[in-house]
Tab-separated table of C-alpha atoms in Angstrom:
chain	number	residue	atom	x	y	z
O	1	MET	CA	83.552	80.527	40.129
O	2	ALA	CA	80.719	78.244	41.223
O	3	GLN	CA	80.406	77.623	44.931
O	4	PRO	CA	82.092	74.300	45.766
O	5	THR	CA	79.420	73.480	48.350
O	6	GLN	CA	76.914	72.831	45.560
O	7	LEU	CA	76.574	69.061	45.251
O	8	ALA	CA	73.993	66.776	43.732
O	9	TRP	CA	73.712	63.124	44.723
O	10	ASN	CA	72.810	60.778	41.882
O	11	THR	CA	72.995	57.142	42.959
O	12	ASP	CA	72.703	55.735	39.438
O	13	LEU	CA	75.604	57.835	38.139
O	14	ILE	CA	77.733	57.078	41.190
O	15	LYS	CA	77.254	53.336	40.752
O	16	ARG	CA	77.949	53.566	37.023
O	17	TYR	CA	81.146	55.565	37.382
O	18	ASP	CA	82.500	54.091	40.621
O	19	LEU	CA	85.637	52.523	39.165
O	20	ALA	CA	89.044	52.169	40.742
O	21	GLY	CA	91.239	55.153	40.019
O	22	PRO	CA	94.040	57.466	41.172
O	23	ARG	CA	93.695	60.096	43.880
O	24	TYR	CA	95.916	62.387	41.784
O	25	THR	CA	98.241	63.604	44.481
O	26	SER	CA	100.555	63.675	41.483
O	27	TYR	CA	100.439	63.288	37.745
O	28	PRO	CA	101.918	61.023	36.563
O	29	THR	CA	100.989	58.952	39.587
O	30	ALA	CA	103.433	56.890	41.631
O	31	LEU	CA	102.523	53.747	39.657
O	32	GLN	CA	104.365	55.297	36.710
O	33	PHE	CA	107.590	55.861	38.667
O	34	ASP	CA	110.376	53.805	37.118
O	35	THR	CA	113.322	52.102	38.819
O	36	GLU	CA	115.285	52.453	35.579
O	37	HIS	CA	115.742	56.205	36.076
O	38	ASN	CA	119.229	56.993	37.352
O	39	GLU	CA	119.038	58.817	40.684
O	40	ILE	CA	121.804	61.255	39.720
O	41	ASP	CA	119.918	62.172	36.544
O	42	LEU	CA	116.743	62.725	38.567
O	43	ILE	CA	118.559	65.018	40.991
O	44	ARG	CA	120.306	66.947	38.214
O	45	THR	CA	117.044	67.470	36.353
O	46	GLY	CA	115.364	68.597	39.560
O	47	LEU	CA	118.126	71.098	40.267
O	48	LYS	CA	118.113	72.358	36.670
O	49	THR	CA	114.341	72.846	36.443
O	50	SER	CA	113.593	74.012	39.989
O	51	ASP	CA	112.993	77.693	40.751
O	52	VAL	CA	115.796	78.405	43.204
O	53	HIS	CA	114.019	81.527	44.449
O	54	ALA	CA	110.709	79.811	45.204
O	55	PRO	CA	109.784	78.640	48.720
O	56	LEU	CA	109.940	75.036	49.849
O	57	SER	CA	107.624	72.449	51.342
O	58	LEU	CA	109.272	69.786	53.528
O	59	TYR	CA	107.895	66.377	54.427
O	60	ILE	CA	109.402	64.096	57.083
O	61	HIS	CA	108.316	60.468	57.338
O	62	ILE	CA	108.439	58.845	60.781
O	63	PRO	CA	107.461	55.210	60.141
O	64	PHE	CA	107.078	53.855	63.679
O	65	CYS	CA	103.839	52.848	65.386
O	66	ALA	CA	103.471	51.215	68.799
O	67	HIS	CA	100.224	49.519	67.721
O	68	VAL	CA	98.936	48.252	64.398
O	69	CYS	CA	95.628	49.615	63.120
O	70	TYR	CA	94.165	46.899	60.932
O	71	TYR	CA	92.821	49.270	58.261
O	72	CYS	CA	96.173	51.014	57.736
O	73	ALA	CA	97.829	51.138	54.309
O	74	CYS	CA	100.752	53.381	55.306
O	75	ASN	CA	104.399	52.402	55.197
O	76	LYS	CA	105.115	51.697	58.859
O	77	VAL	CA	107.172	49.734	61.361
O	78	ILE	CA	105.209	48.257	64.263
O	79	THR	CA	107.262	48.168	67.437
O	80	ARG	CA	106.980	49.082	71.097
O	81	ASN	CA	110.738	49.464	71.329
O	82	ARG	CA	111.232	53.226	71.394
O	83	ASP	CA	114.994	52.735	71.141
O	84	LYS	CA	114.562	52.002	67.415
O	85	ALA	CA	113.743	55.635	66.727
O	86	GLN	CA	117.165	57.165	67.425
O	87	PRO	CA	119.157	55.162	64.831
O	88	TYR	CA	116.504	56.079	62.271
O	89	LEU	CA	116.728	59.762	63.225
O	90	ASP	CA	120.527	59.716	63.087
O	91	THR	CA	120.320	58.434	59.509
O	92	LEU	CA	117.559	60.921	58.693
O	93	TYR	CA	119.820	63.787	59.773
O	94	LYS	CA	122.323	62.742	57.107
O	95	GLU	CA	119.590	62.804	54.475
O	96	ILE	CA	118.446	66.226	55.687
O	97	GLU	CA	121.989	67.564	55.353
O	98	GLN	CA	122.330	66.219	51.814
O	99	ALA	CA	118.891	67.463	50.706
O	100	ALA	CA	119.643	70.923	52.071
O	101	ALA	CA	122.915	71.000	50.137
O	102	TRP	CA	120.961	70.378	46.949
O	103	TYR	CA	117.840	72.426	47.488
O	104	GLY	CA	118.187	74.610	50.601
O	105	ASN	CA	119.778	77.758	49.173
O	106	GLN	CA	118.090	79.769	51.945
O	107	ARG	CA	114.707	79.128	50.302
O	108	ILE	CA	111.988	79.897	52.839
O	109	VAL	CA	110.109	76.837	54.076
O	110	ASN	CA	106.446	77.810	53.896
O	111	GLN	CA	105.104	74.317	54.552
O	112	LEU	CA	106.326	71.522	56.812
O	113	HIS	CA	104.611	68.241	57.575
O	114	TRP	CA	105.574	65.231	59.663
O	115	GLY	CA	103.672	62.077	58.792
O	116	GLY	CA	103.922	58.386	59.408
O	117	GLY	CA	103.501	55.981	61.006
O	118	THR	CA	103.002	57.945	64.171
O	119	PRO	CA	105.331	60.970	64.414
O	120	THR	CA	104.557	61.268	68.121
O	121	PHE	CA	106.155	57.845	68.576
O	122	ILE	CA	109.433	59.686	69.092
O	123	SER	CA	110.060	61.459	72.385
O	124	ASP	CA	109.594	65.169	73.032
O	125	GLU	CA	113.382	65.544	73.169
O	126	GLN	CA	113.772	63.776	69.838
O	127	MET	CA	111.146	66.068	68.298
O	128	GLN	CA	113.126	69.081	69.473
O	129	GLU	CA	116.320	67.560	68.124
O	130	LEU	CA	114.766	66.826	64.722
O	131	MET	CA	113.389	70.335	64.420
O	132	THR	CA	116.770	71.769	65.424
O	133	HIS	CA	118.419	69.837	62.591
O	134	LEU	CA	115.819	71.075	60.128
O	135	ARG	CA	116.299	74.673	61.239
O	136	HIS	CA	120.059	74.341	60.973
O	137	HIS	CA	119.938	73.157	57.375
O	138	PHE	CA	116.771	74.794	55.984
O	139	ALA	CA	115.335	78.303	56.289
O	140	LEU	CA	112.348	77.531	58.504
O	141	ARG	CA	110.097	80.438	59.384
O	142	ASN	CA	110.117	82.033	62.820
O	143	ASP	CA	106.999	84.189	62.413
O	144	ASP	CA	104.315	81.453	62.711
O	145	LYS	CA	103.075	82.326	59.215
O	146	GLY	CA	103.991	78.983	57.655
O	147	ASP	CA	101.855	75.843	57.611
O	148	TYR	CA	103.761	73.568	59.972
O	149	SER	CA	101.698	70.468	60.677
O	150	ILE	CA	102.062	67.062	62.282
O	151	GLU	CA	99.907	63.936	62.472
O	152	ILE	CA	98.989	63.018	66.038
O	153	ASP	CA	97.631	59.880	67.634
O	154	PRO	CA	95.726	61.189	70.694
O	155	ARG	CA	96.706	58.015	72.549
O	156	GLU	CA	100.382	58.881	72.069
O	157	ALA	CA	100.405	62.599	72.876
O	158	SER	CA	100.605	64.249	76.272
O	159	SER	CA	100.128	67.908	77.172
O	160	ASN	CA	103.921	68.216	77.272
O	161	THR	CA	104.090	66.840	73.728
O	162	LEU	CA	101.726	69.514	72.474
O	163	LYS	CA	103.685	72.219	74.298
O	164	THR	CA	106.884	70.926	72.745
O	165	LEU	CA	105.381	70.923	69.268
O	166	ARG	CA	104.020	74.437	69.632
O	167	ALA	CA	107.279	75.750	71.059
O	168	THR	CA	109.288	74.279	68.180
O	169	GLY	CA	107.110	75.928	65.537
O	170	PHE	CA	104.182	73.648	64.734
O	171	ASN	CA	100.865	75.451	64.340
O	172	ARG	CA	98.625	72.764	62.802
O	173	ILE	CA	97.780	69.243	63.915
O	174	SER	CA	95.908	66.361	62.328
O	175	LEU	CA	94.183	63.878	64.612
O	176	GLY	CA	93.385	60.329	63.607
O	177	ILE	CA	89.867	59.519	64.835
O	178	GLN	CA	88.441	57.067	62.240
O	179	ASP	CA	85.317	56.210	64.317
O	180	VAL	CA	84.194	56.778	67.911
O	181	ASP	CA	82.061	53.633	68.138
O	182	PRO	CA	83.709	51.134	70.574
O	183	ARG	CA	82.707	48.074	68.544
O	184	VAL	CA	84.307	49.495	65.389
O	185	GLN	CA	87.415	50.536	67.305
O	186	ILE	CA	87.898	47.033	68.700
O	187	ALA	CA	87.437	45.472	65.251
O	188	VAL	CA	90.224	47.632	63.763
O	189	ASN	CA	92.473	47.488	66.856
O	190	ARG	CA	92.333	51.228	67.526
O	191	VAL	CA	90.602	51.805	70.850
O	192	GLN	CA	90.607	55.531	71.491
O	193	SER	CA	88.299	57.342	73.860
O	194	THR	CA	86.456	60.488	72.861
O	195	GLU	CA	87.745	62.015	76.099
O	196	ASP	CA	91.355	61.565	74.930
O	197	THR	CA	90.554	63.254	71.646
O	198	GLN	CA	88.727	66.115	73.334
O	199	ARG	CA	91.654	66.594	75.732
O	200	ILE	CA	94.101	66.997	72.840
O	201	LEU	CA	91.686	69.323	71.082
O	202	ASP	CA	91.232	71.559	74.120
O	203	GLU	CA	94.961	71.717	74.814
O	204	ALA	CA	95.722	72.517	71.163
O	205	HIS	CA	93.279	75.417	71.241
O	206	SER	CA	94.729	76.737	74.495
O	207	LEU	CA	98.263	76.591	73.061
O	208	GLY	CA	97.284	78.568	69.965
O	209	PHE	CA	97.402	75.939	67.234
O	210	LYS	CA	95.670	77.720	64.377
O	211	SER	CA	94.174	74.747	62.552
O	212	ILE	CA	93.029	71.266	63.526
O	213	ASN	CA	92.174	68.476	61.099
O	214	MET	CA	90.414	65.232	61.974
O	215	ASP	CA	90.496	62.023	59.937
O	216	LEU	CA	87.498	59.680	59.703
O	217	ILE	CA	87.092	56.467	57.719
O	218	TYR	CA	83.843	55.030	56.392
O	219	GLY	CA	83.481	51.411	55.325
O	220	LEU	CA	85.058	49.882	58.431
O	221	PRO	CA	83.711	46.696	60.079
O	222	HIS	CA	80.424	47.023	61.995
O	223	GLN	CA	79.761	50.529	60.709
O	224	THR	CA	76.166	51.337	59.850
O	225	LEU	CA	74.446	54.512	58.752
O	226	GLU	CA	73.160	54.979	62.296
O	227	THR	CA	76.478	54.417	64.064
O	228	PHE	CA	78.482	56.603	61.700
O	229	ASN	CA	75.952	59.413	62.031
O	230	LYS	CA	76.610	59.302	65.782
O	231	THR	CA	80.345	59.547	65.106
O	232	LEU	CA	79.724	62.541	62.861
O	233	ASP	CA	77.583	64.231	65.504
O	234	THR	CA	80.383	63.785	68.035
O	235	VAL	CA	83.014	65.158	65.677
O	236	ILE	CA	80.888	68.079	64.515
O	237	ASP	CA	80.439	69.066	68.167
O	238	MET	CA	84.243	69.127	68.455
O	239	SER	CA	84.277	71.624	65.557
O	240	PRO	CA	87.597	70.848	63.798
O	241	ASP	CA	88.719	73.320	61.129
O	242	ARG	CA	89.111	70.569	58.550
O	243	LEU	CA	87.799	67.045	58.111
O	244	SER	CA	89.034	64.209	55.936
O	245	VAL	CA	86.512	61.393	55.488
O	246	PHE	CA	88.276	58.539	53.713
O	247	ASN	CA	86.814	55.508	52.027
O	248	TYR	CA	88.235	52.287	53.480
O	249	ALA	CA	89.716	50.221	50.662
O	250	HIS	CA	89.944	46.565	51.665
O	251	MET	CA	93.045	45.198	49.914
O	252	PRO	CA	94.438	42.494	52.206
O	253	ASP	CA	96.673	41.092	49.468
O	254	ARG	CA	98.605	44.375	49.464
O	255	PHE	CA	98.333	45.372	53.121
O	256	ARG	CA	98.941	42.545	55.568
O	257	PRO	CA	97.247	44.129	58.643
O	258	GLN	CA	93.941	44.187	56.755
O	259	ARG	CA	93.895	40.386	56.884
O	260	HIS	CA	92.768	40.733	60.490
O	261	ILE	CA	89.520	42.316	59.300
O	262	ASN	CA	86.590	39.976	58.778
O	263	VAL	CA	85.081	40.712	55.369
O	264	ALA	CA	81.651	39.632	56.629
O	265	ASP	CA	81.738	42.525	59.123
O	266	LEU	CA	82.218	45.188	56.457
O	267	PRO	CA	79.215	47.289	55.420
O	268	SER	CA	77.694	46.495	52.043
O	269	ALA	CA	78.299	48.702	49.038
O	270	ASN	CA	74.812	50.187	49.400
O	271	GLU	CA	75.368	50.867	53.102
O	272	LYS	CA	78.644	52.605	52.314
O	273	LEU	CA	76.915	54.822	49.769
O	274	ALA	CA	74.242	55.689	52.319
O	275	ILE	CA	76.940	56.545	54.866
O	276	LEU	CA	78.758	58.770	52.386
O	277	GLN	CA	75.580	60.542	51.293
O	278	SER	CA	74.592	61.196	54.888
O	279	THR	CA	78.122	62.333	55.773
O	280	ILE	CA	78.197	64.916	53.007
O	281	GLN	CA	74.779	66.265	53.910
O	282	LYS	CA	75.513	66.450	57.633
O	283	LEU	CA	78.809	68.253	57.120
O	284	LEU	CA	77.313	70.722	54.644
O	285	ASN	CA	74.447	71.371	57.044
O	286	ALA	CA	77.013	71.969	59.793
O	287	GLY	CA	78.577	74.731	57.700
O	288	TYR	CA	81.555	72.936	56.178
O	289	VAL	CA	82.636	73.520	52.585
O	290	TYR	CA	83.183	70.516	50.315
O	291	ILE	CA	86.749	70.978	49.081
O	292	GLY	CA	86.810	67.842	46.959
O	293	MET	CA	86.946	64.056	47.142
O	294	ASP	CA	87.001	63.382	50.884
O	295	HIS	CA	87.975	66.796	52.266
O	296	PHE	CA	85.862	69.398	54.028
O	297	ALA	CA	86.786	72.692	55.662
O	298	LYS	CA	85.150	75.606	57.420
O	299	PRO	CA	84.477	78.564	55.090
O	300	THR	CA	87.094	80.616	56.965
O	301	ASP	CA	89.789	77.966	56.539
O	302	GLU	CA	92.647	78.692	54.157
O	303	LEU	CA	91.754	75.684	51.981
O	304	ALA	CA	88.236	76.964	51.376
O	305	ILE	CA	89.503	80.483	50.696
O	306	ALA	CA	92.175	79.187	48.305
O	307	GLN	CA	89.582	77.211	46.373
O	308	GLN	CA	87.248	80.183	46.044
O	309	THR	CA	90.107	82.429	44.857
O	310	GLY	CA	91.497	79.880	42.396
O	311	LYS	CA	94.711	79.225	44.345
O	312	LEU	CA	94.123	75.707	45.654
O	313	HIS	CA	96.748	73.118	44.771
O	314	ARG	CA	97.226	69.387	45.222
O	315	ASN	CA	100.374	67.372	45.887
O	316	PHE	CA	101.531	64.371	47.916
O	317	GLN	CA	100.367	66.129	51.084
O	318	GLY	CA	96.847	66.377	49.636
O	319	TYR	CA	95.047	69.656	49.076
O	320	THR	CA	97.316	72.585	49.859
O	321	THR	CA	97.652	76.329	49.430
O	322	HIS	CA	101.316	76.138	48.392
O	323	ALA	CA	101.382	75.662	44.632
O	324	ASP	CA	104.658	77.581	44.345
O	325	CYS	CA	106.660	75.175	46.529
O	326	ASP	CA	108.939	72.344	45.553
O	327	LEU	CA	108.262	69.413	47.863
O	328	ILE	CA	111.372	67.920	49.450
O	329	ALA	CA	110.470	64.664	51.204
O	330	MET	CA	112.820	62.803	53.526
O	331	GLY	CA	112.640	59.461	55.262
O	332	VAL	CA	111.806	55.944	54.174
O	333	SER	CA	109.404	55.772	51.154
O	334	ALA	CA	109.034	59.580	51.033
O	335	ILE	CA	108.127	61.121	47.654
O	336	SER	CA	109.594	64.421	46.438
O	337	GLN	CA	108.458	66.755	43.676
O	338	VAL	CA	111.256	69.028	42.473
O	339	GLY	CA	111.066	70.980	39.243
O	340	ASP	CA	110.319	68.509	36.461
O	341	VAL	CA	110.867	65.336	38.481
O	342	TYR	CA	109.193	63.130	41.046
O	343	TYR	CA	111.178	60.561	42.953
O	344	GLN	CA	110.556	58.174	45.815
O	345	ASN	CA	112.929	56.826	48.445
O	346	GLU	CA	113.485	53.165	49.208
O	347	HIS	CA	110.355	51.608	50.700
O	348	ASP	CA	112.218	49.186	52.951
O	349	ILE	CA	113.751	50.810	56.040
O	350	THR	CA	116.880	48.651	55.942
O	351	ALA	CA	117.508	49.495	52.279
O	352	TRP	CA	116.811	53.171	52.926
O	353	SER	CA	119.212	53.306	55.887
O	354	ALA	CA	121.980	51.512	54.003
O	355	ALA	CA	121.634	53.820	50.990
O	356	ILE	CA	121.755	56.988	53.093
O	357	GLU	CA	124.763	55.754	55.043
O	358	ASP	CA	126.523	54.726	51.831
O	359	ARG	CA	125.856	57.692	49.547
O	360	GLY	CA	123.655	60.233	51.338
O	361	ARG	CA	120.598	59.497	49.194
O	362	ALA	CA	118.129	56.627	48.905
O	363	ILE	CA	116.155	57.226	45.714
O	364	ARG	CA	114.484	54.036	44.520
O	365	ARG	CA	112.429	55.169	41.540
O	366	GLY	CA	111.153	58.274	39.821
O	367	ILE	CA	110.040	59.991	36.636
O	368	GLN	CA	111.016	63.017	34.569
O	369	LEU	CA	108.013	64.950	33.283
O	370	THR	CA	107.519	65.531	29.570
O	371	LYS	CA	105.607	68.423	28.052
O	372	ASP	CA	102.606	66.133	27.704
O	373	ASP	CA	102.852	65.262	31.403
O	374	HIS	CA	102.861	68.958	32.299
O	375	ILE	CA	99.823	69.672	30.137
O	376	ARG	CA	97.820	66.804	31.596
O	377	ARG	CA	98.957	67.604	35.145
O	378	ASP	CA	97.729	71.195	34.780
O	379	VAL	CA	94.388	69.999	33.410
O	380	ILE	CA	93.886	67.430	36.176
O	381	THR	CA	95.016	69.828	38.914
O	382	GLN	CA	92.567	72.536	37.811
O	383	LEU	CA	89.692	70.078	37.632
O	384	ILE	CA	90.362	68.320	40.930
O	385	CYS	CA	90.972	71.561	42.833
O	386	HIS	CA	88.413	73.921	41.309
O	387	PHE	CA	85.856	71.787	39.444
O	388	SER	CA	86.473	73.872	36.338
O	389	LEU	CA	89.057	74.235	33.622
O	390	ASP	CA	90.079	77.299	31.623
O	391	THR	CA	90.896	75.678	28.289
O	392	THR	CA	92.085	78.987	26.766
O	393	ALA	CA	94.680	79.369	29.522
O	394	ILE	CA	95.981	75.860	28.759
O	395	GLU	CA	96.144	76.686	25.048
O	396	THR	CA	98.059	79.914	25.679
O	397	LYS	CA	100.486	78.371	28.171
O	398	TYR	CA	101.383	75.364	26.017
O	399	ASP	CA	100.697	76.654	22.482
O	400	ILE	CA	98.146	73.978	21.638
O	401	ASP	CA	94.561	73.779	20.443
O	402	PHE	CA	92.945	72.176	23.474
O	403	PHE	CA	90.254	70.097	21.786
O	404	ASP	CA	92.576	69.016	18.979
O	405	TYR	CA	95.191	67.959	21.500
O	406	PHE	CA	92.654	65.984	23.515
O	407	ASN	CA	90.744	64.685	20.506
O	408	ASP	CA	90.894	61.119	21.867
O	409	VAL	CA	89.218	62.305	25.084
O	410	LEU	CA	86.211	63.849	23.326
O	411	PRO	CA	84.050	60.684	23.381
O	412	GLU	CA	84.346	60.533	27.174
O	413	ILE	CA	83.769	64.264	27.535
O	414	ASN	CA	80.646	63.947	25.417
O	415	GLN	CA	79.438	61.080	27.586
O	416	PHE	CA	80.072	63.163	30.703
O	417	LYS	CA	78.058	65.973	29.082
O	418	GLU	CA	75.219	63.600	28.259
O	419	ASP	CA	75.169	62.389	31.865
O	420	LYS	CA	75.269	66.002	33.069
O	421	LEU	CA	78.524	65.565	34.956
O	422	LEU	CA	79.959	68.630	33.239
O	423	SER	CA	79.269	71.300	30.655
O	424	VAL	CA	81.559	72.594	27.918
O	425	LYS	CA	81.571	76.211	26.844
O	426	LYS	CA	83.818	78.034	24.414
O	427	ASP	CA	86.723	78.353	26.825
O	428	LYS	CA	85.559	76.482	29.905
O	429	ILE	CA	84.846	73.008	31.167
O	430	ILE	CA	82.662	73.282	34.258
O	431	VAL	CA	82.003	70.283	36.482
O	432	SER	CA	78.379	70.087	37.593
O	433	PRO	CA	77.204	69.544	41.192
O	434	ALA	CA	76.598	65.879	40.265
O	435	GLY	CA	80.071	65.575	38.739
O	436	ARG	CA	81.972	66.894	41.748
O	437	LEU	CA	81.593	63.639	43.644
O	438	LEU	CA	83.018	61.842	40.594
O	439	ILE	CA	85.853	64.264	39.895
O	440	ARG	CA	88.459	61.485	40.027
O	441	ARG	CA	86.619	59.680	37.220
O	442	ILE	CA	86.496	62.853	35.129
O	443	CYS	CA	90.232	63.407	35.640
O	444	MET	CA	90.918	59.839	34.538
O	445	ALA	CA	89.762	60.762	31.041
O	446	PHE	CA	92.831	63.002	30.700
O	447	ASP	CA	95.231	60.415	32.138
O	448	ALA	CA	97.395	59.029	29.337
O	449	PHE	CA	98.525	56.104	31.462
O	450	ILE	CA	95.076	54.626	32.043
O	451	PRO	CA	93.847	52.451	29.180
O	452	LYS	CA	90.477	53.444	27.818
O	453	GLU	CA	89.066	50.129	29.016
O	454	HIS	CA	90.007	51.399	32.509
O	455	THR	CA	92.046	48.519	33.809
O	456	THR	CA	93.139	50.242	37.003
O	457	LEU	CA	94.689	47.576	39.181
O	458	GLY	CA	96.575	49.072	42.105
O	459	TYR	CA	94.121	51.890	42.760
O	460	SER	CA	91.284	52.157	45.265
O	461	ARG	CA	87.694	52.689	44.193
O	462	ILE	CA	86.540	56.264	43.654
O	463	ILE	CA	83.587	56.071	46.078
């Protein structure tokens, strides 16, 4: 397998192929989820098609934030009233109990993630209580060998919080940084000192957290190539195990907080490309491996190892090493992947709470996968995780002739070949170093739900 750190920057190709498109945390993507699917049918299909002996991945959504970050596109509730958390948690416990009755079956939980919002909005005691409920209903590990992670706002976490998290079983944390430049922080309403971040980092290391991720965003107001390089230098000195460097997508019509951002303060498209190019080069020079899209990891990190050994996977939690897990997601707007189904909870917290209280479930929409969905999902997952595709393996698994089945895709594949984004051999499609930065665009060719004229409203741009 080709080394994933091999990249080639081609500005002309990037500009030509920089459309809007899915991030492929699922296929079909959430835009294809349908409210017409009966929730009981979705659950029954999930139970029927799930491997009851396979391990589980759990996701818990905590939607509360004390402060609004103007760039944010997450489903959240902005409030400084901490008393709002307990009623939410009390309802969440009922959903946990019901989900465990369906899917628990003493299946080992190899992966756990709390996201938000800001999970550290809740108190240390509430964190302990939530973890106790999870342990009571699901078979959480006690040997520290699982991937148990939580998103942390350094402004919201104390040393006692980190001790509580470690004591209850968490061994990975993800820190939101975005940018260390004060002018950028003020413009997006997230003022966070480097000292606070370093304090959390040092305490996490001393407590034995085994992996630390940091999130950055490029394309924010007042960012320039020079200022973002300084942010990168600061972060590289902190030496996180993983880095996510996201492209800011300005969609104020969809995300109300973004209306506070002055469009005139955003970097130009050319400046953003320069920032991205510099970011990739600086992180590669610092020894990080390019995992794909906006993710980087140290060569010793499990993500990098999984990619090199062909075991990397992708789901609603992003890149992961747990391809064998069903994903059971709980909380408002959470998305589950169980057997042959995806389904998403109610997006509105009031509707979610009422549904859980009324019937123990709050499924709003979903989809049941067809054979065609499975074929295309396997193709897209291989490409987006490993930058290569074993076409013979797909043929054997699904009893198809690959190039006959994807005959309508051949014109795009040929164009990709002509532009040297990939090469096609007898039984392999191999994405080139230039194509890796455009892997989302290559995957779009195999997406049956995207019209060939690529009208992709609702998605962010690839670069």
